[in-house]
Amino acid sequence: QSYTDFAASTSLDAASDFDNTDIYAGWSSFVQAVQTVFMFRSVDDPSTFLQDGTEYQLLVEYLRSGRYIGDTFHGVVAFNEYGQNEGRDPTTLQTQADGVAEVVFPSDFAEGIFSYPAPVGEECPDTYSTAFKGCLLCERLCTAPPPEVIAEEMNYLPPLVHQ
């Protein structure tokens, strides 16, 4: 199933709305972590919650523990000590030649073909001008200098260096 098909199968109005769910998934993870850490602890003053170093440290330690944090719209969340989500496979996007970012990994959800190096990975020759089509990662356009500039450069002799 592609990313677009998955997004379209949700109750969201448009596939573009699916992109905004990262924010909601982040908040959901945070709330589930708070609920777990403070399930059997009292919070003396909700207006200063997490301003106490001990409360804050408890939450941070739990989030970095690698334990299951919760389920979100995007799947299971479990952070390692480096803050990386190990609860699900990461998604890799690559901007294609038409300027549209498509999922290329994991292959089960791939919409586009992984291109390496990216289309702009190769430099233009030194005398050529560089422009980009679509976006900085989409396509590099190399334009040769006008013939009169090339002829002028061919007639140029550098000064002699005396040793």
Tab-separated table of N, CA and C in Angstrom:
chain	number	residue	atom	x	y	z
A	1	GLN	N	0.849	-1.172	0.000
A	1	GLN	CA	0.000	0.000	0.000
A	1	GLN	C	0.900	1.242	0.000
A	2	SER	N	0.609	2.198	-0.865
A	2	SER	CA	1.428	3.404	-0.958
A	2	SER	C	1.046	4.381	0.142
A	3	TYR	N	1.919	5.354	0.342
A	3	TYR	CA	1.685	6.419	1.318
A	3	TYR	C	0.394	7.154	0.993
A	4	THR	N	0.192	7.480	-0.293
A	4	THR	CA	-0.998	8.199	-0.720
A	4	THR	C	-2.248	7.359	-0.480
A	5	ASP	N	-2.189	6.071	-0.802
A	5	ASP	CA	-3.336	5.186	-0.566
A	5	ASP	C	-3.641	5.081	0.922
A	6	PHE	N	-2.556	4.956	1.737
A	6	PHE	CA	-2.746	4.874	3.188
A	6	PHE	C	-3.412	6.140	3.700
A	7	ALA	N	-2.904	7.310	3.252
A	7	ALA	CA	-3.477	8.580	3.687
A	7	ALA	C	-4.928	8.704	3.234
A	8	ALA	N	-5.207	8.262	2.016
A	8	ALA	CA	-6.569	8.345	1.490
A	8	ALA	C	-7.526	7.415	2.237
A	9	SER	N	-7.017	6.348	2.828
A	9	SER	CA	-7.871	5.400	3.546
A	9	SER	C	-8.223	5.877	4.951
A	10	THR	N	-7.659	7.021	5.356
A	10	THR	CA	-7.951	7.550	6.692
A	10	THR	C	-9.217	8.383	6.653
A	11	SER	N	-9.636	8.856	7.808
A	11	SER	CA	-10.832	9.684	7.874
A	11	SER	C	-10.511	11.159	7.631
A	12	LEU	N	-9.266	11.465	7.273
A	12	LEU	CA	-8.896	12.845	7.004
A	12	LEU	C	-9.506	13.296	5.687
A	13	ASP	N	-9.712	14.612	5.545
A	13	ASP	CA	-10.369	15.141	4.354
A	13	ASP	C	-9.519	15.018	3.093
A	14	ALA	N	-8.216	15.228	3.232
A	14	ALA	CA	-7.328	15.179	2.068
A	14	ALA	C	-6.023	14.517	2.467
A	15	ALA	N	-5.331	13.957	1.493
A	15	ALA	CA	-4.048	13.308	1.783
A	15	ALA	C	-3.069	14.296	2.386
A	16	SER	N	-3.165	15.585	2.013
A	16	SER	CA	-2.247	16.575	2.577
A	16	SER	C	-2.472	16.762	4.077
A	17	ASP	N	-3.695	16.508	4.563
A	17	ASP	CA	-3.962	16.595	5.995
A	17	ASP	C	-3.164	15.550	6.764
A	18	PHE	N	-2.872	14.432	6.115
A	18	PHE	CA	-2.122	13.363	6.752
A	18	PHE	C	-0.731	13.844	7.168
A	19	ASP	N	-0.143	14.747	6.369
A	19	ASP	CA	1.190	15.265	6.673
A	19	ASP	C	1.219	16.005	8.001
A	20	ASN	N	0.108	16.609	8.399
A	20	ASN	CA	0.046	17.370	9.640
A	20	ASN	C	-0.104	16.476	10.866
A	21	THR	N	-0.328	15.200	10.669
A	21	THR	CA	-0.559	14.324	11.815
A	21	THR	C	0.708	14.036	12.601
A	22	ASP	N	1.895	14.357	12.055
A	22	ASP	CA	3.125	14.205	12.838
A	22	ASP	C	3.045	14.999	14.129
A	23	ILE	N	2.468	16.186	14.042
A	23	ILE	CA	2.323	17.035	15.224
A	23	ILE	C	1.428	16.342	16.249
A	24	TYR	N	0.306	15.818	15.775
A	24	TYR	CA	-0.627	15.152	16.675
A	24	TYR	C	-0.027	13.874	17.258
A	25	ALA	N	0.733	13.156	16.439
A	25	ALA	CA	1.378	11.935	16.926
A	25	ALA	C	2.401	12.273	18.000
A	26	GLY	N	3.119	13.373	17.815
A	26	GLY	CA	4.086	13.817	18.826
A	26	GLY	C	3.411	14.156	20.142
A	27	TRP	N	2.336	14.913	20.058
A	27	TRP	CA	1.597	15.246	21.279
A	27	TRP	C	0.992	14.003	21.925
A	28	SER	N	0.481	13.108	21.107
A	28	SER	CA	-0.090	11.880	21.643
A	28	SER	C	0.967	11.076	22.400
A	29	SER	N	2.167	10.976	21.842
A	29	SER	CA	3.261	10.265	22.510
A	29	SER	C	3.594	10.913	23.840
A	30	PHE	N	3.676	12.235	23.827
A	30	PHE	CA	3.991	12.980	25.046
A	30	PHE	C	2.926	12.740	26.125
A	31	VAL	N	1.665	12.853	25.733
A	31	VAL	CA	0.569	12.677	26.701
A	31	VAL	C	0.559	11.253	27.249
A	32	GLN	N	0.766	10.254	26.386
A	32	GLN	CA	0.791	8.868	26.852
A	32	GLN	C	1.958	8.629	27.813
A	33	ALA	N	3.091	9.262	27.542
A	33	ALA	CA	4.245	9.124	28.440
A	33	ALA	C	3.941	9.763	29.796
A	34	VAL	N	3.349	10.942	29.785
A	34	VAL	CA	2.989	11.619	31.041
A	34	VAL	C	2.004	10.754	31.831
A	35	GLN	N	1.011	10.210	31.149
A	35	GLN	CA	0.027	9.363	31.828
A	35	GLN	C	0.688	8.149	32.476
A	36	THR	N	1.642	7.550	31.781
A	36	THR	CA	2.319	6.358	32.313
A	36	THR	C	3.196	6.718	33.504
A	37	VAL	N	4.006	7.759	33.366
A	37	VAL	CA	4.957	8.135	34.430
A	37	VAL	C	4.225	8.602	35.682
A	38	PHE	N	3.154	9.321	35.514
A	38	PHE	CA	2.466	9.905	36.677
A	38	PHE	C	1.177	9.178	37.039
A	39	MET	N	1.014	7.958	36.543
A	39	MET	CA	-0.181	7.184	36.842
A	39	MET	C	-0.352	6.984	38.350
A	40	PHE	N	0.731	6.721	39.055
A	40	PHE	CA	0.648	6.453	40.491
A	40	PHE	C	1.400	7.509	41.303
A	41	ARG	N	1.658	8.659	40.719
A	41	ARG	CA	2.307	9.777	41.419
A	41	ARG	C	1.338	10.944	41.452
A	42	SER	N	1.366	11.664	42.529
A	42	SER	CA	0.490	12.835	42.609
A	42	SER	C	1.214	14.050	42.020
A	43	VAL	N	0.438	14.917	41.398
A	43	VAL	CA	0.955	16.184	40.869
A	43	VAL	C	0.398	17.256	41.802
A	44	ASP	N	1.299	17.849	42.590
A	44	ASP	CA	0.864	18.813	43.605
A	44	ASP	C	0.245	20.076	43.019
A	45	ASP	N	0.876	20.632	42.007
A	45	ASP	CA	0.386	21.880	41.431
A	45	ASP	C	0.431	21.780	39.902
A	46	PRO	N	-0.710	21.513	39.269
A	46	PRO	CA	-0.730	21.353	37.814
A	46	PRO	C	-0.232	22.599	37.059
A	47	SER	N	-0.326	23.770	37.667
A	47	SER	CA	0.106	24.989	36.975
A	47	SER	C	1.629	25.065	36.846
A	48	THR	N	2.359	24.291	37.646
A	48	THR	CA	3.824	24.274	37.556
A	48	THR	C	4.340	22.891	37.180
A	49	PHE	N	3.472	22.106	36.581
A	49	PHE	CA	3.823	20.739	36.208
A	49	PHE	C	5.041	20.720	35.286
A	50	LEU	N	5.974	19.851	35.574
A	50	LEU	CA	7.233	19.634	34.858
A	50	LEU	C	8.245	20.766	35.033
A	51	GLN	N	7.923	21.777	35.826
A	51	GLN	CA	8.917	22.800	36.133
A	51	GLN	C	9.833	22.320	37.255
A	52	ASP	N	9.350	21.358	38.014
A	52	ASP	CA	10.171	20.715	39.043
A	52	ASP	C	11.158	19.788	38.340
A	53	GLY	N	12.419	19.903	38.662
A	53	GLY	CA	13.448	19.104	38.019
A	53	GLY	C	13.221	17.610	38.141
A	54	THR	N	12.668	17.163	39.263
A	54	THR	CA	12.437	15.733	39.472
A	54	THR	C	11.356	15.216	38.529
A	55	GLU	N	10.243	15.949	38.420
A	55	GLU	CA	9.168	15.532	37.512
A	55	GLU	C	9.672	15.482	36.073
A	56	TYR	N	10.401	16.513	35.695
A	56	TYR	CA	10.928	16.595	34.336
A	56	TYR	C	11.885	15.437	34.062
A	57	GLN	N	12.770	15.157	35.002
A	57	GLN	CA	13.754	14.091	34.825
A	57	GLN	C	13.086	12.717	34.723
A	58	LEU	N	12.057	12.494	35.507
A	58	LEU	CA	11.322	11.229	35.425
A	58	LEU	C	10.755	11.020	34.021
A	59	LEU	N	10.173	12.073	33.473
A	59	LEU	CA	9.585	11.979	32.143
A	59	LEU	C	10.663	11.752	31.082
A	60	VAL	N	11.753	12.493	31.148
A	60	VAL	CA	12.839	12.344	30.170
A	60	VAL	C	13.430	10.936	30.230
A	61	GLU	N	13.660	10.430	31.419
A	61	GLU	CA	14.213	9.077	31.567
A	61	GLU	C	13.285	8.030	30.962
A	62	TYR	N	11.987	8.207	31.177
A	62	TYR	CA	11.032	7.261	30.610
A	62	TYR	C	11.031	7.337	29.083
A	63	LEU	N	11.036	8.557	28.542
A	63	LEU	CA	11.025	8.723	27.094
A	63	LEU	C	12.275	8.130	26.455
A	64	ARG	N	13.413	8.198	27.124
A	64	ARG	CA	14.672	7.676	26.582
A	64	ARG	C	14.938	6.219	26.949
A	65	SER	N	14.029	5.597	27.622
A	65	SER	CA	14.263	4.253	28.142
A	65	SER	C	14.229	3.156	27.078
A	66	GLY	N	13.640	3.427	25.936
A	66	GLY	CA	13.494	2.395	24.916
A	66	GLY	C	12.237	1.563	25.117
A	67	ARG	N	11.533	1.821	26.207
A	67	ARG	CA	10.291	1.092	26.459
A	67	ARG	C	9.165	1.634	25.582
A	68	TYR	N	8.159	0.843	25.417
A	68	TYR	CA	6.962	1.217	24.672
A	68	TYR	C	6.351	2.465	25.288
A	69	ILE	N	6.176	3.517	24.487
A	69	ILE	CA	5.567	4.766	24.963
A	69	ILE	C	4.071	4.729	24.710
A	70	GLY	N	3.682	4.329	23.507
A	70	GLY	CA	2.268	4.278	23.179
A	70	GLY	C	2.052	4.072	21.699
A	71	ASP	N	0.792	4.031	21.318
A	71	ASP	CA	0.398	3.913	19.920
A	71	ASP	C	-0.093	5.268	19.441
A	72	THR	N	0.292	5.623	18.237
A	72	THR	CA	-0.176	6.863	17.639
A	72	THR	C	-0.737	6.545	16.266
A	73	PHE	N	-1.211	7.566	15.615
A	73	PHE	CA	-1.717	7.438	14.258
A	73	PHE	C	-0.670	6.820	13.341
A	74	HIS	N	0.611	7.101	13.595
A	74	HIS	CA	1.701	6.599	12.762
A	74	HIS	C	2.270	5.271	13.239
A	75	GLY	N	1.765	4.749	14.321
A	75	GLY	CA	2.249	3.464	14.804
A	75	GLY	C	2.858	3.556	16.194
A	76	VAL	N	3.585	2.515	16.560
A	76	VAL	CA	4.168	2.391	17.894
A	76	VAL	C	5.301	3.393	18.066
A	77	VAL	N	5.404	3.936	19.289
A	77	VAL	CA	6.486	4.863	19.617
A	77	VAL	C	7.297	4.274	20.758
A	78	ALA	N	8.616	4.184	20.537
A	78	ALA	CA	9.562	3.748	21.572
A	78	ALA	C	10.896	4.413	21.241
A	79	PHE	N	11.311	5.384	22.049
A	79	PHE	CA	12.542	6.122	21.780
A	79	PHE	C	13.740	5.454	22.436
A	80	ASN	N	14.897	5.509	21.753
A	80	ASN	CA	16.127	5.019	22.369
A	80	ASN	C	16.811	6.174	23.104
A	81	GLU	N	17.997	5.921	23.636
A	81	GLU	CA	18.691	6.945	24.417
A	81	GLU	C	19.133	8.139	23.580
A	82	TYR	N	19.108	8.004	22.251
A	82	TYR	CA	19.483	9.103	21.359
A	82	TYR	C	18.272	9.888	20.865
A	83	GLY	N	17.087	9.504	21.315
A	83	GLY	CA	15.874	10.205	20.922
A	83	GLY	C	15.304	9.746	19.588
A	84	GLN	N	15.775	8.621	19.073
A	84	GLN	CA	15.273	8.108	17.801
A	84	GLN	C	14.159	7.108	18.060
A	85	ASN	N	13.114	7.192	17.276
A	85	ASN	CA	11.979	6.296	17.426
A	85	ASN	C	12.328	4.934	16.843
A	86	GLU	N	12.440	3.947	17.689
A	86	GLU	CA	12.705	2.585	17.246
A	86	GLU	C	11.440	1.745	17.225
A	87	GLY	N	10.304	2.391	17.443
A	87	GLY	CA	9.036	1.673	17.481
A	87	GLY	C	8.513	1.256	16.124
A	88	ARG	N	9.000	1.895	15.072
A	88	ARG	CA	8.542	1.554	13.719
A	88	ARG	C	9.670	1.865	12.743
A	89	ASP	N	9.556	1.320	11.541
A	89	ASP	CA	10.546	1.588	10.512
A	89	ASP	C	10.448	3.048	10.076
A	90	PRO	N	11.583	3.713	9.901
A	90	PRO	CA	11.542	5.110	9.445
A	90	PRO	C	11.122	5.181	7.981
A	91	THR	N	10.561	6.298	7.627
A	91	THR	CA	10.156	6.542	6.254
A	91	THR	C	11.165	7.486	5.628
A	92	THR	N	11.612	7.196	4.421
A	92	THR	CA	12.554	8.055	3.715
A	92	THR	C	11.858	8.630	2.494
A	93	LEU	N	11.904	9.967	2.397
A	93	LEU	CA	11.340	10.667	1.245
A	93	LEU	C	12.476	11.153	0.361
A	94	GLN	N	12.239	11.195	-0.943
A	94	GLN	CA	13.198	11.791	-1.867
A	94	GLN	C	12.415	12.624	-2.873
A	95	THR	N	12.910	13.833	-3.117
A	95	THR	CA	12.271	14.698	-4.096
A	95	THR	C	12.623	14.193	-5.483
A	96	GLN	N	11.602	13.910	-6.269
A	96	GLN	CA	11.793	13.375	-7.609
A	96	GLN	C	12.001	14.512	-8.615
A	97	ALA	N	12.290	14.176	-9.858
A	97	ALA	CA	12.578	15.169	-10.893
A	97	ALA	C	11.422	16.139	-11.109
A	98	ASP	N	10.189	15.711	-10.830
A	98	ASP	CA	9.032	16.599	-11.023
A	98	ASP	C	8.798	17.517	-9.821
A	99	GLY	N	9.685	17.445	-8.812
A	99	GLY	CA	9.577	18.318	-7.653
A	99	GLY	C	8.702	17.780	-6.542
A	100	VAL	N	8.163	16.589	-6.695
A	100	VAL	CA	7.275	15.990	-5.697
A	100	VAL	C	8.072	15.024	-4.827
A	101	ALA	N	7.938	15.162	-3.513
A	101	ALA	CA	8.601	14.245	-2.593
A	101	ALA	C	7.783	12.960	-2.509
A	102	GLU	N	8.461	11.829	-2.682
A	102	GLU	CA	7.787	10.533	-2.628
A	102	GLU	C	8.518	9.618	-1.652
A	103	VAL	N	7.755	8.738	-1.032
A	103	VAL	CA	8.344	7.745	-0.147
A	103	VAL	C	9.137	6.757	-0.996
A	104	VAL	N	10.410	6.511	-0.618
A	104	VAL	CA	11.231	5.545	-1.346
A	104	VAL	C	11.621	4.353	-0.468
A	105	PHE	N	11.547	4.514	0.833
A	105	PHE	CA	11.792	3.425	1.784
A	105	PHE	C	10.821	3.560	2.934
A	106	PRO	N	10.378	2.513	3.584
A	106	PRO	CA	10.602	1.109	3.268
A	106	PRO	C	9.876	0.716	1.986
A	107	SER	N	10.367	-0.311	1.353
A	107	SER	CA	9.862	-0.710	0.032
A	107	SER	C	8.377	-1.075	0.056
A	108	ASP	N	7.865	-1.506	1.208
A	108	ASP	CA	6.441	-1.843	1.292
A	108	ASP	C	5.548	-0.635	1.017
A	109	PHE	N	6.063	0.570	1.293
A	109	PHE	CA	5.277	1.791	1.115
A	109	PHE	C	5.830	2.683	0.012
A	110	ALA	N	6.825	2.216	-0.723
A	110	ALA	CA	7.496	3.052	-1.727
A	110	ALA	C	6.534	3.506	-2.815
A	111	GLU	N	6.603	4.806	-3.110
A	111	GLU	CA	5.829	5.383	-4.211
A	111	GLU	C	6.744	5.751	-5.365
A	112	GLY	N	8.012	5.975	-5.069
A	112	GLY	CA	8.972	6.377	-6.077
A	112	GLY	C	10.195	5.484	-6.030
A	113	ILE	N	11.064	5.676	-6.999
A	113	ILE	CA	12.284	4.895	-7.088
A	113	ILE	C	13.427	5.699	-6.480
A	114	PHE	N	14.218	5.071	-5.634
A	114	PHE	CA	15.355	5.735	-5.016
A	114	PHE	C	16.394	6.051	-6.087
A	115	SER	N	16.829	7.294	-6.137
A	115	SER	CA	17.788	7.738	-7.139
A	115	SER	C	19.066	8.169	-6.436
A	116	TYR	N	20.190	7.535	-6.798
A	116	TYR	CA	21.470	7.897	-6.203
A	116	TYR	C	22.526	8.028	-7.287
A	117	PRO	N	23.312	9.073	-7.306
A	117	PRO	CA	23.110	10.242	-6.448
A	117	PRO	C	21.876	10.997	-6.902
A	118	ALA	N	21.434	11.909	-6.077
A	118	ALA	CA	20.282	12.729	-6.436
A	118	ALA	C	20.591	13.434	-7.753
A	119	PRO	N	19.579	13.797	-8.518
A	119	PRO	CA	19.819	14.406	-9.828
A	119	PRO	C	20.776	15.598	-9.787
A	120	VAL	N	20.862	16.272	-8.677
A	120	VAL	CA	21.748	17.432	-8.593
A	120	VAL	C	23.114	17.071	-8.020
A	121	GLY	N	23.393	15.801	-7.893
A	121	GLY	CA	24.645	15.367	-7.282
A	121	GLY	C	25.877	15.633	-8.126
A	122	GLU	N	25.699	15.834	-9.411
A	122	GLU	CA	26.836	16.079	-10.289
A	122	GLU	C	26.954	17.568	-10.570
A	123	GLU	N	28.168	18.101	-10.426
A	123	GLU	CA	28.433	19.523	-10.633
A	123	GLU	C	28.498	19.859	-12.118
A	124	CYS	N	28.226	21.122	-12.440
A	124	CYS	CA	28.404	21.619	-13.802
A	124	CYS	C	29.891	21.901	-14.027
A	125	PRO	N	30.348	21.887	-15.290
A	125	PRO	CA	31.737	22.276	-15.568
A	125	PRO	C	32.000	23.704	-15.059
A	126	ASP	N	33.243	24.015	-14.802
A	126	ASP	CA	33.612	25.302	-14.190
A	126	ASP	C	33.081	26.523	-14.920
A	127	THR	N	33.122	26.544	-16.229
A	127	THR	CA	32.719	27.744	-16.973
A	127	THR	C	31.213	27.835	-17.194
A	128	TYR	N	30.476	26.819	-16.839
A	128	TYR	CA	29.031	26.800	-17.048
A	128	TYR	C	28.313	27.475	-15.882
A	129	SER	N	27.147	28.036	-16.167
A	129	SER	CA	26.320	28.578	-15.088
A	129	SER	C	25.374	27.482	-14.614
A	130	THR	N	24.973	27.594	-13.356
A	130	THR	CA	24.124	26.577	-12.753
A	130	THR	C	22.778	27.172	-12.381
A	131	ALA	N	21.710	26.465	-12.704
A	131	ALA	CA	20.360	26.828	-12.285
A	131	ALA	C	19.673	25.535	-11.837
A	132	PHE	N	18.588	25.674	-11.098
A	132	PHE	CA	17.868	24.510	-10.611
A	132	PHE	C	16.434	24.557	-11.114
A	133	LYS	N	15.943	23.412	-11.536
A	133	LYS	CA	14.584	23.304	-12.053
A	133	LYS	C	13.707	22.649	-10.994
A	134	GLY	N	12.641	23.306	-10.628
A	134	GLY	CA	11.701	22.744	-9.658
A	134	GLY	C	12.096	23.031	-8.227
A	135	CYS	N	13.225	22.517	-7.795
A	135	CYS	CA	13.713	22.717	-6.436
A	135	CYS	C	15.223	22.467	-6.423
A	136	LEU	N	15.864	22.758	-5.317
A	136	LEU	CA	17.314	22.596	-5.232
A	136	LEU	C	17.765	21.144	-5.365
A	137	LEU	N	16.875	20.194	-5.088
A	137	LEU	CA	17.251	18.787	-5.169
A	137	LEU	C	16.687	18.077	-6.390
A	138	CYS	N	15.917	18.778	-7.198
A	138	CYS	CA	15.221	18.114	-8.304
A	138	CYS	C	16.089	17.917	-9.539
A	139	GLU	N	16.531	19.014	-10.137
A	139	GLU	CA	17.285	18.898	-11.385
A	139	GLU	C	18.216	20.094	-11.519
A	140	ARG	N	19.459	19.826	-11.839
A	140	ARG	CA	20.450	20.875	-12.069
A	140	ARG	C	20.525	21.134	-13.567
A	141	LEU	N	20.459	22.405	-13.958
A	141	LEU	CA	20.576	22.797	-15.351
A	141	LEU	C	21.924	23.479	-15.545
A	142	CYS	N	22.758	22.931	-16.418
A	142	CYS	CA	24.070	23.494	-16.709
A	142	CYS	C	23.993	24.211	-18.045
A	143	THR	N	24.326	25.478	-18.047
A	143	THR	CA	24.259	26.277	-19.272
A	143	THR	C	25.663	26.697	-19.670
A	144	ALA	N	26.011	26.380	-20.929
A	144	ALA	CA	27.333	26.748	-21.445
A	144	ALA	C	27.394	28.257	-21.639
A	145	PRO	N	28.572	28.851	-21.476
A	145	PRO	CA	28.699	30.288	-21.719
A	145	PRO	C	28.530	30.580	-23.210
A	146	PRO	N	28.138	31.815	-23.561
A	146	PRO	CA	27.985	32.167	-24.978
A	146	PRO	C	29.310	31.994	-25.726
A	147	PRO	N	29.263	31.708	-27.032
A	147	PRO	CA	30.492	31.460	-27.803
A	147	PRO	C	31.511	32.588	-27.708
A	148	GLU	N	31.057	33.866	-27.657
A	148	GLU	CA	32.014	34.969	-27.591
A	148	GLU	C	32.819	34.958	-26.292
A	149	VAL	N	32.227	34.477	-25.211
A	149	VAL	CA	32.947	34.376	-23.938
A	149	VAL	C	33.995	33.275	-24.032
A	150	ILE	N	33.646	32.172	-24.661
A	150	ILE	CA	34.593	31.070	-24.817
A	150	ILE	C	35.768	31.520	-25.680
A	151	ALA	N	35.480	32.241	-26.801
A	151	ALA	CA	36.549	32.720	-27.684
A	151	ALA	C	37.458	33.688	-26.947
A	152	GLU	N	36.873	34.580	-26.149
A	152	GLU	CA	37.662	35.548	-25.387
A	152	GLU	C	38.574	34.834	-24.395
A	153	GLU	N	38.045	33.805	-23.725
A	153	GLU	CA	38.857	33.055	-22.761
A	153	GLU	C	39.992	32.311	-23.459
A	154	MET	N	39.780	31.860	-24.684
A	154	MET	CA	40.820	31.138	-25.414
A	154	MET	C	41.948	32.078	-25.848
A	155	ASN	N	41.620	33.376	-26.053
A	155	ASN	CA	42.629	34.348	-26.464
A	155	ASN	C	43.410	34.918	-25.286
A	156	TYR	N	42.981	34.647	-24.103
A	156	TYR	CA	43.624	35.206	-22.917
A	156	TYR	C	44.899	34.434	-22.598
A	157	LEU	N	45.989	35.167	-22.440
A	157	LEU	CA	47.257	34.554	-22.041
A	157	LEU	C	47.613	35.078	-20.656
A	158	PRO	N	47.839	34.215	-19.717
A	158	PRO	CA	48.189	34.693	-18.386
A	158	PRO	C	49.562	35.360	-18.407
A	159	PRO	N	49.800	36.302	-17.502
A	159	PRO	CA	51.107	36.961	-17.447
A	159	PRO	C	52.186	35.945	-17.084
A	160	LEU	N	53.367	36.193	-17.607
A	160	LEU	CA	54.505	35.320	-17.292
A	160	LEU	C	54.931	35.530	-15.855
A	161	VAL	N	55.246	34.466	-15.217
A	161	VAL	CA	55.746	34.551	-13.849
A	161	VAL	C	57.233	34.278	-13.914
A	162	HIS	N	58.046	35.257	-13.487
A	162	HIS	CA	59.507	35.100	-13.508
A	162	HIS	C	59.959	34.472	-12.210
A	163	GLN	N	60.836	33.516	-12.339
A	163	GLN	CA	61.357	32.869	-11.129
A	163	GLN	C	62.768	33.260	-10.877
